[in-house]
Amino acid sequence: MDQELPPDNVAASGERRFATDIRAGLSHAQKSIPCHYFYDEPGSLLFEQITQLDEYYPSRTETGILQACVSEIAAGVREGTVLVEFGSGSSVKTDLILAACPEIRVYIPIDVSTTMLDSAKRRLETKFLTLAVEPLVGDFTSQTALPRHLSQRPRLGFFPGSTIGNFGHEPAVALLAGFRALLGPRSRLIVGADLRKSPEILVAAYNDAAGVTAAFNLNLLGRINRELGGTFDLSAFRHDATYDVAAGRIDMWLVSMRDQSATAAGQTFQFANGERIHTEISQKYSIEELRRLASRAGWKPDKVWTDQQGLFSVHELHSPA
Ligand SMILES: C[S@@+](CC[C@H](N)C(=O)[O-])C[C@H]1O[C@@H](n2cnc3c(N)ncnc32)[C@H](O)[C@@H]1O
């Protein structure tokens, strides 16, 4: 795991992996870039701006649901609990859980963004004086163990932000099964998942008028230029987000606006006018679909909370003993 390597080696192995993923993703007939590469420092800051946009209902809606249900979540929290958050970002929703659950003594945020983890640690240790924050830098899909000294403590998992939507049905089952293995028996997991709704609301949320989502998407090419010696002309690509009603899925794309080539990670790639690079899926799961996926991953679905308009859902899952 990345966190066991000295910092220089972590950076070098991260860069090699980035180069390998970009070469592979841009070599396929349908070009693609894995979505976790959105979140370098500029990308993470742009995501925070997205959460404040009028069109982007998920963040404020999920926060409202959590405010309403946090006392029910807190009721099952035992003394000495470790809170493990997958894709923690700025950890702003975490405050609600921590404030309601003084029994939580250790918080483990897991994220690919070191900057976000560092600032969350500083902020939360100042605010919650009896809390230890022990961040794990890395890909939450490949975490296989938590720090050994915490092995006897009760565990509560937290996976907000509808990041589960970045995984299609089968990968979501594998992901939830991995979280269950990591958290262990008798743990709980709280998952936030965006719901299906009218295409107009969804497409607007991923195509905001101020162009922040476009900047977030294009930052992927900027990051390739900065970190992998890329030669992408950002003004020759545009952002697009489409909704497949039958599949219940938003797809984000970068569309080439002319015939062109660009070099990245030592390889040259051709782009035809109109050719699209796939950059993200955001699957919208119905409540029943998410419960079925969780059951297939070995979780026992329990309570579900939603907002009055039925935009977003928060699920409580139990891991059997
Ligand atoms: C949609 S944002 C959600 C942030 C925050 N949890 C929230 O609810 O506002 C996704 C977060 O997950 C992180 N992330 C995405 N894929 C990841 C992966 N495979 N491993 C670790 N972190 C990941 C990103 O860096 C980002 O902070």
Short mmCIF file of C-alpha atoms and ligand atoms in Angstrom, two decimals:
data_model
loop_
_atom_site.label_atom_id
_atom_site.label_comp_id
_atom_site.label_asym_id
_atom_site.label_seq_id
_atom_site.Cartn_x
_atom_site.Cartn_y
_atom_site.Cartn_z
CA MET A 1 0.00 0.00 0.00
CA ASP A 2 1.22 3.51 -0.78
CA GLN A 3 1.24 4.69 2.81
CA GLU A 4 3.94 2.17 3.77
CA LEU A 5 6.47 3.69 1.35
CA PRO A 6 8.70 6.71 2.14
CA PRO A 7 7.18 9.95 0.71
CA ASP A 8 9.58 10.21 -2.29
CA ASN A 9 8.80 6.64 -3.34
CA VAL A 10 5.08 7.26 -2.93
CA ALA A 11 5.31 10.25 -5.28
CA ALA A 12 7.40 8.29 -7.81
CA SER A 13 5.13 5.23 -7.77
CA GLY A 14 2.06 7.49 -8.02
CA GLU A 15 3.54 9.24 -11.07
CA ARG A 16 4.44 5.91 -12.75
CA ARG A 17 0.91 4.64 -12.16
CA PHE A 18 -0.56 7.88 -13.55
CA ALA A 19 1.63 7.58 -16.69
CA THR A 20 0.67 3.92 -17.17
CA ASP A 21 -3.05 4.65 -16.72
CA ILE A 22 -2.97 7.58 -19.15
CA ARG A 23 -1.05 5.63 -21.83
CA ALA A 24 -3.52 2.73 -21.48
CA GLY A 25 -6.65 4.91 -21.32
CA LEU A 26 -5.75 6.99 -24.37
CA SER A 27 -4.77 3.92 -26.43
CA HIS A 28 -8.21 2.28 -26.42
CA ALA A 29 -10.72 2.76 -29.25
CA GLN A 30 -12.92 4.58 -26.70
CA LYS A 31 -10.38 6.83 -25.00
CA SER A 32 -10.83 7.28 -21.25
CA ILE A 33 -9.13 8.67 -18.14
CA PRO A 34 -9.85 7.20 -14.67
CA CYS A 35 -11.91 9.72 -12.70
CA HIS A 36 -9.86 9.67 -9.50
CA TYR A 37 -7.21 11.68 -11.42
CA PHE A 38 -9.56 14.69 -11.21
CA TYR A 39 -8.41 15.29 -7.66
CA ASP A 40 -4.99 16.92 -7.71
CA GLU A 41 -4.82 20.19 -5.73
CA PRO A 42 -6.51 22.45 -8.34
CA GLY A 43 -9.07 19.71 -9.09
CA SER A 44 -9.96 19.27 -5.42
CA LEU A 45 -10.43 23.04 -5.04
CA LEU A 46 -12.63 23.12 -8.15
CA PHE A 47 -14.70 20.26 -6.71
CA GLU A 48 -15.26 22.30 -3.55
CA GLN A 49 -16.55 25.15 -5.76
CA ILE A 50 -18.87 22.71 -7.55
CA THR A 51 -20.45 21.74 -4.22
CA GLN A 52 -21.47 25.41 -3.74
CA LEU A 53 -23.18 25.82 -7.14
CA ASP A 54 -26.95 26.36 -7.30
CA GLU A 55 -27.31 23.61 -9.91
CA TYR A 56 -25.31 21.08 -7.85
CA TYR A 57 -28.03 19.88 -5.46
CA PRO A 58 -26.25 16.67 -4.17
CA SER A 59 -23.97 18.24 -1.54
CA ARG A 60 -26.51 20.48 0.17
CA THR A 61 -29.22 17.80 -0.07
CA GLU A 62 -27.03 15.09 1.47
CA THR A 63 -25.95 17.50 4.21
CA GLY A 64 -29.62 18.22 5.00
CA ILE A 65 -30.41 14.50 5.21
CA LEU A 66 -27.42 13.88 7.47
CA GLN A 67 -28.44 16.74 9.76
CA ALA A 68 -31.88 15.16 10.09
CA CYS A 69 -30.72 11.55 10.67
CA VAL A 70 -27.43 11.96 12.51
CA SER A 71 -28.96 11.24 15.93
CA GLU A 72 -30.19 7.88 14.60
CA ILE A 73 -26.72 7.13 13.25
CA ALA A 74 -25.17 8.18 16.57
CA ALA A 75 -27.44 5.85 18.55
CA GLY A 76 -25.44 2.80 17.43
CA VAL A 77 -21.95 4.25 17.98
CA ARG A 78 -19.90 2.58 20.73
CA GLU A 79 -17.13 4.08 22.88
CA GLY A 80 -13.72 4.09 21.18
CA THR A 81 -15.12 3.78 17.65
CA VAL A 82 -12.90 4.36 14.63
CA LEU A 83 -14.59 6.34 11.84
CA VAL A 84 -13.23 5.40 8.40
CA GLU A 85 -14.21 7.68 5.51
CA PHE A 86 -13.71 6.66 1.88
CA GLY A 87 -12.97 9.59 -0.49
CA SER A 88 -13.11 12.13 2.34
CA GLY A 89 -12.15 15.27 0.36
CA SER A 90 -12.64 18.31 2.61
CA SER A 91 -14.37 16.14 5.29
CA VAL A 92 -17.06 18.80 5.79
CA LYS A 93 -19.92 16.31 6.20
CA THR A 94 -17.79 14.42 8.73
CA ASP A 95 -18.21 17.29 11.22
CA LEU A 96 -21.87 16.36 11.59
CA ILE A 97 -21.02 12.76 12.53
CA LEU A 98 -18.15 13.71 14.84
CA ALA A 99 -20.19 16.38 16.65
CA ALA A 100 -23.01 13.89 17.30
CA CYS A 101 -20.70 11.01 18.33
CA PRO A 102 -18.14 11.90 21.01
CA GLU A 103 -17.55 8.13 21.31
CA ILE A 104 -15.55 8.31 18.07
CA ARG A 105 -11.90 8.56 19.12
CA VAL A 106 -10.06 8.01 15.85
CA TYR A 107 -10.89 9.27 12.36
CA ILE A 108 -9.24 7.69 9.30
CA PRO A 109 -9.93 9.71 6.15
CA ILE A 110 -8.82 7.88 2.98
CA ASP A 111 -8.26 9.95 -0.16
CA VAL A 112 -5.94 10.29 -3.14
CA SER A 113 -5.55 14.02 -2.38
CA THR A 114 -2.76 14.70 0.13
CA THR A 115 -3.61 18.41 0.31
CA MET A 116 -7.21 17.72 1.29
CA LEU A 117 -6.14 15.14 3.89
CA ASP A 118 -3.60 17.52 5.44
CA SER A 119 -6.03 20.40 5.77
CA ALA A 120 -8.82 18.14 7.09
CA LYS A 121 -6.49 16.75 9.77
CA ARG A 122 -5.44 20.24 10.91
CA ARG A 123 -9.03 21.52 10.96
CA LEU A 124 -10.61 18.53 12.73
CA GLU A 125 -7.92 18.08 15.39
CA THR A 126 -8.34 21.76 16.28
CA LYS A 127 -12.11 21.45 16.46
CA PHE A 128 -12.40 18.02 18.17
CA LEU A 129 -9.72 18.05 20.84
CA THR A 130 -10.02 14.38 21.90
CA LEU A 131 -9.98 13.06 18.33
CA ALA A 132 -6.94 11.50 16.65
CA VAL A 133 -6.92 11.92 12.87
CA GLU A 134 -4.83 9.32 11.02
CA PRO A 135 -5.14 9.92 7.24
CA LEU A 136 -4.38 7.25 4.66
CA VAL A 137 -3.20 8.58 1.29
CA GLY A 138 -4.15 6.25 -1.51
CA ASP A 139 -6.75 4.56 -3.61
CA PHE A 140 -9.63 3.30 -1.48
CA THR A 141 -10.25 0.47 -3.97
CA SER A 142 -6.99 -1.14 -2.96
CA GLN A 143 -6.85 -0.61 0.82
CA THR A 144 -6.61 -4.01 2.46
CA ALA A 145 -5.82 -3.14 6.08
CA LEU A 146 -6.31 -0.45 8.69
CA PRO A 147 -3.54 0.40 11.19
CA ARG A 148 -2.95 -2.69 13.36
CA HIS A 149 -3.16 -0.81 16.70
CA LEU A 150 -6.84 -0.09 15.96
CA SER A 151 -7.82 -3.70 15.23
CA GLN A 152 -9.87 -4.23 18.42
CA ARG A 153 -11.97 -1.08 18.09
CA PRO A 154 -15.54 -0.84 16.74
CA ARG A 155 -15.66 0.58 13.21
CA LEU A 156 -18.04 2.88 11.43
CA GLY A 157 -17.53 3.44 7.70
CA PHE A 158 -18.67 6.63 5.93
CA PHE A 159 -18.91 6.94 2.14
CA PRO A 160 -20.76 10.19 1.30
CA GLY A 161 -20.78 12.38 -1.80
CA SER A 162 -22.34 9.74 -4.09
CA THR A 163 -18.81 8.66 -4.96
CA ILE A 164 -20.37 5.17 -5.25
CA GLY A 165 -21.90 6.50 -8.49
CA ASN A 166 -18.42 6.54 -10.03
CA PHE A 167 -18.73 2.76 -10.02
CA GLY A 168 -21.07 0.78 -12.28
CA HIS A 169 -23.15 -2.06 -10.82
CA GLU A 170 -20.56 -4.86 -10.73
CA PRO A 171 -17.61 -2.65 -9.67
CA ALA A 172 -19.85 -1.18 -6.94
CA VAL A 173 -20.49 -4.67 -5.53
CA ALA A 174 -16.74 -5.36 -5.52
CA LEU A 175 -16.06 -1.99 -3.87
CA LEU A 176 -18.64 -2.50 -1.12
CA ALA A 177 -17.33 -6.03 -0.52
CA GLY A 178 -13.82 -4.59 -0.18
CA PHE A 179 -15.06 -2.00 2.35
CA ARG A 180 -16.77 -4.79 4.31
CA ALA A 181 -13.54 -6.82 4.39
CA LEU A 182 -11.62 -3.72 5.53
CA LEU A 183 -14.11 -2.67 8.22
CA GLY A 184 -14.67 -6.21 9.48
CA PRO A 185 -17.54 -8.03 11.19
CA ARG A 186 -20.13 -6.06 13.23
CA SER A 187 -19.17 -2.81 11.48
CA ARG A 188 -21.59 -0.33 9.94
CA LEU A 189 -21.31 1.68 6.74
CA ILE A 190 -23.20 4.89 5.92
CA VAL A 191 -23.39 5.45 2.15
CA GLY A 192 -24.70 8.55 0.36
CA ALA A 193 -26.13 7.85 -3.11
CA ASP A 194 -27.70 10.19 -5.63
CA LEU A 195 -31.11 9.08 -6.95
CA ARG A 196 -32.61 8.97 -10.45
CA LYS A 197 -34.59 12.09 -11.31
CA SER A 198 -35.55 14.32 -14.22
CA PRO A 199 -32.81 14.58 -16.88
CA GLU A 200 -33.10 18.40 -16.80
CA ILE A 201 -32.03 18.58 -13.13
CA LEU A 202 -29.25 16.04 -13.65
CA VAL A 203 -27.77 17.52 -16.81
CA ALA A 204 -27.79 21.03 -15.30
CA ALA A 205 -25.94 19.71 -12.22
CA TYR A 206 -23.07 18.50 -14.43
CA ASN A 207 -23.19 21.38 -16.96
CA ASP A 208 -23.32 24.43 -14.69
CA ALA A 209 -23.78 27.87 -16.20
CA ALA A 210 -20.61 29.29 -14.61
CA GLY A 211 -18.45 26.60 -16.24
CA VAL A 212 -16.91 25.28 -13.01
CA THR A 213 -17.57 21.63 -13.92
CA ALA A 214 -16.05 22.29 -17.34
CA ALA A 215 -12.92 23.69 -15.66
CA PHE A 216 -12.85 20.66 -13.32
CA ASN A 217 -13.05 18.27 -16.29
CA LEU A 218 -10.46 20.15 -18.40
CA ASN A 219 -8.10 20.22 -15.41
CA LEU A 220 -7.45 16.53 -16.17
CA LEU A 221 -5.63 17.59 -19.35
CA GLY A 222 -3.91 20.40 -17.43
CA ARG A 223 -2.73 17.85 -14.86
CA ILE A 224 -1.36 15.59 -17.63
CA ASN A 225 0.51 18.62 -19.04
CA ARG A 226 1.92 19.54 -15.60
CA GLU A 227 2.85 16.08 -14.36
CA LEU A 228 3.45 13.95 -17.47
CA GLY A 229 5.04 16.44 -19.89
CA GLY A 230 1.77 16.62 -21.83
CA THR A 231 1.17 18.96 -24.78
CA PHE A 232 -2.64 19.19 -24.66
CA ASP A 233 -4.13 22.45 -25.92
CA LEU A 234 -6.92 22.92 -23.38
CA SER A 235 -8.69 25.43 -25.63
CA ALA A 236 -9.09 22.70 -28.29
CA PHE A 237 -11.23 20.46 -26.03
CA ARG A 238 -14.63 21.13 -24.51
CA HIS A 239 -16.54 19.64 -21.59
CA ASP A 240 -19.74 17.67 -22.14
CA ALA A 241 -22.04 15.73 -19.80
CA THR A 242 -24.79 13.46 -21.09
CA TYR A 243 -27.53 11.50 -19.33
CA ASP A 244 -28.49 8.00 -20.45
CA VAL A 245 -32.06 7.74 -19.15
CA ALA A 246 -32.35 3.96 -19.62
CA ALA A 247 -29.09 3.29 -17.78
CA GLY A 248 -29.70 6.05 -15.18
CA ARG A 249 -26.19 7.32 -15.74
CA ILE A 250 -24.41 10.63 -16.31
CA ASP A 251 -21.26 10.39 -18.44
CA MET A 252 -18.68 13.15 -18.58
CA TRP A 253 -16.56 13.66 -21.68
CA LEU A 254 -13.82 15.87 -23.08
CA VAL A 255 -14.57 16.48 -26.75
CA SER A 256 -11.84 17.27 -29.27
CA MET A 257 -12.82 20.40 -31.26
CA ARG A 258 -10.54 19.65 -34.21
CA ASP A 259 -8.30 16.95 -35.66
CA GLN A 260 -5.21 17.12 -33.47
CA SER A 261 -2.50 15.18 -31.70
CA ALA A 262 -1.06 15.51 -28.20
CA THR A 263 1.84 13.90 -26.44
CA ALA A 264 1.60 12.59 -22.88
CA ALA A 265 3.84 10.30 -20.85
CA GLY A 266 6.18 9.90 -23.83
CA GLN A 267 3.50 8.77 -26.30
CA THR A 268 1.60 10.65 -29.01
CA PHE A 269 -2.16 10.29 -29.35
CA GLN A 270 -4.41 11.32 -32.26
CA PHE A 271 -7.84 12.92 -31.73
CA ALA A 272 -10.37 13.32 -34.54
CA ASN A 273 -12.66 16.35 -34.63
CA GLY A 274 -15.60 15.46 -32.34
CA GLU A 275 -13.85 12.46 -30.74
CA ARG A 276 -14.67 12.09 -27.04
CA ILE A 277 -12.53 11.08 -24.06
CA HIS A 278 -14.65 9.48 -21.35
CA THR A 279 -13.76 10.94 -17.94
CA GLU A 280 -16.46 9.93 -15.43
CA ILE A 281 -19.61 7.95 -14.88
CA SER A 282 -22.05 9.03 -12.23
CA GLN A 283 -24.49 6.17 -11.87
CA LYS A 284 -27.80 7.04 -10.23
CA TYR A 285 -29.00 4.12 -8.12
CA SER A 286 -32.58 3.67 -6.97
CA ILE A 287 -32.96 2.85 -3.28
CA GLU A 288 -33.77 -0.79 -4.11
CA GLU A 289 -30.86 -1.09 -6.54
CA LEU A 290 -28.39 0.16 -3.96
CA ARG A 291 -29.77 -2.19 -1.29
CA ARG A 292 -29.48 -5.13 -3.71
CA LEU A 293 -25.86 -4.25 -4.54
CA ALA A 294 -25.05 -3.93 -0.84
CA SER A 295 -26.65 -7.33 -0.10
CA ARG A 296 -24.63 -8.94 -2.87
CA ALA A 297 -21.50 -7.45 -1.24
CA GLY A 298 -22.40 -9.18 2.03
CA TRP A 299 -23.91 -6.17 3.82
CA LYS A 300 -27.30 -6.25 5.54
CA PRO A 301 -29.17 -3.10 4.43
CA ASP A 302 -30.94 -1.36 7.30
CA LYS A 303 -32.34 2.20 7.43
CA VAL A 304 -32.58 4.57 4.44
CA TRP A 305 -33.09 8.32 4.74
CA THR A 306 -34.05 10.68 1.90
CA ASP A 307 -34.99 14.34 1.47
CA GLN A 308 -38.60 15.39 0.88
CA GLN A 309 -38.11 15.78 -2.87
CA GLY A 310 -36.52 12.33 -3.20
CA LEU A 311 -33.33 13.70 -4.76
CA PHE A 312 -30.75 11.85 -2.67
CA SER A 313 -30.50 8.84 -0.32
CA VAL A 314 -28.39 7.93 2.70
CA HIS A 315 -28.15 4.20 3.53
CA GLU A 316 -27.17 2.37 6.69
CA LEU A 317 -25.57 -1.04 6.11
CA HIS A 318 -24.55 -3.61 8.74
CA SER A 319 -21.85 -6.22 8.45
CA PRO A 320 -23.00 -9.46 10.06
CA ALA A 321 -20.96 -10.87 12.95
C1 LIG B 1 -17.19 13.39 -5.13
S1 LIG B 1 -15.86 13.81 -4.07
C2 LIG B 1 -16.64 13.64 -2.49
C3 LIG B 1 -15.92 14.36 -1.39
C4 LIG B 1 -16.61 14.29 -0.02
N1 LIG B 1 -16.66 12.93 0.47
C5 LIG B 1 -18.00 14.85 -0.09
O1 LIG B 1 -18.94 14.12 0.21
O2 LIG B 1 -18.15 16.04 -0.41
C6 LIG B 1 -14.88 12.37 -4.20
C7 LIG B 1 -13.67 12.33 -3.27
O3 LIG B 1 -13.15 11.01 -3.30
C8 LIG B 1 -11.77 11.02 -3.62
N2 LIG B 1 -11.55 9.84 -4.45
C9 LIG B 1 -12.13 9.55 -5.63
N3 LIG B 1 -11.75 8.34 -6.06
C10 LIG B 1 -10.90 7.85 -5.10
C11 LIG B 1 -10.17 6.65 -4.96
N4 LIG B 1 -10.25 5.68 -5.88
N5 LIG B 1 -9.43 6.48 -3.85
C12 LIG B 1 -9.34 7.46 -2.90
N6 LIG B 1 -10.00 8.62 -2.99
C13 LIG B 1 -10.77 8.82 -4.07
C14 LIG B 1 -11.50 12.33 -4.32
O4 LIG B 1 -10.18 12.78 -4.14
C15 LIG B 1 -12.53 13.24 -3.67
O5 LIG B 1 -12.00 13.86 -2.53
#
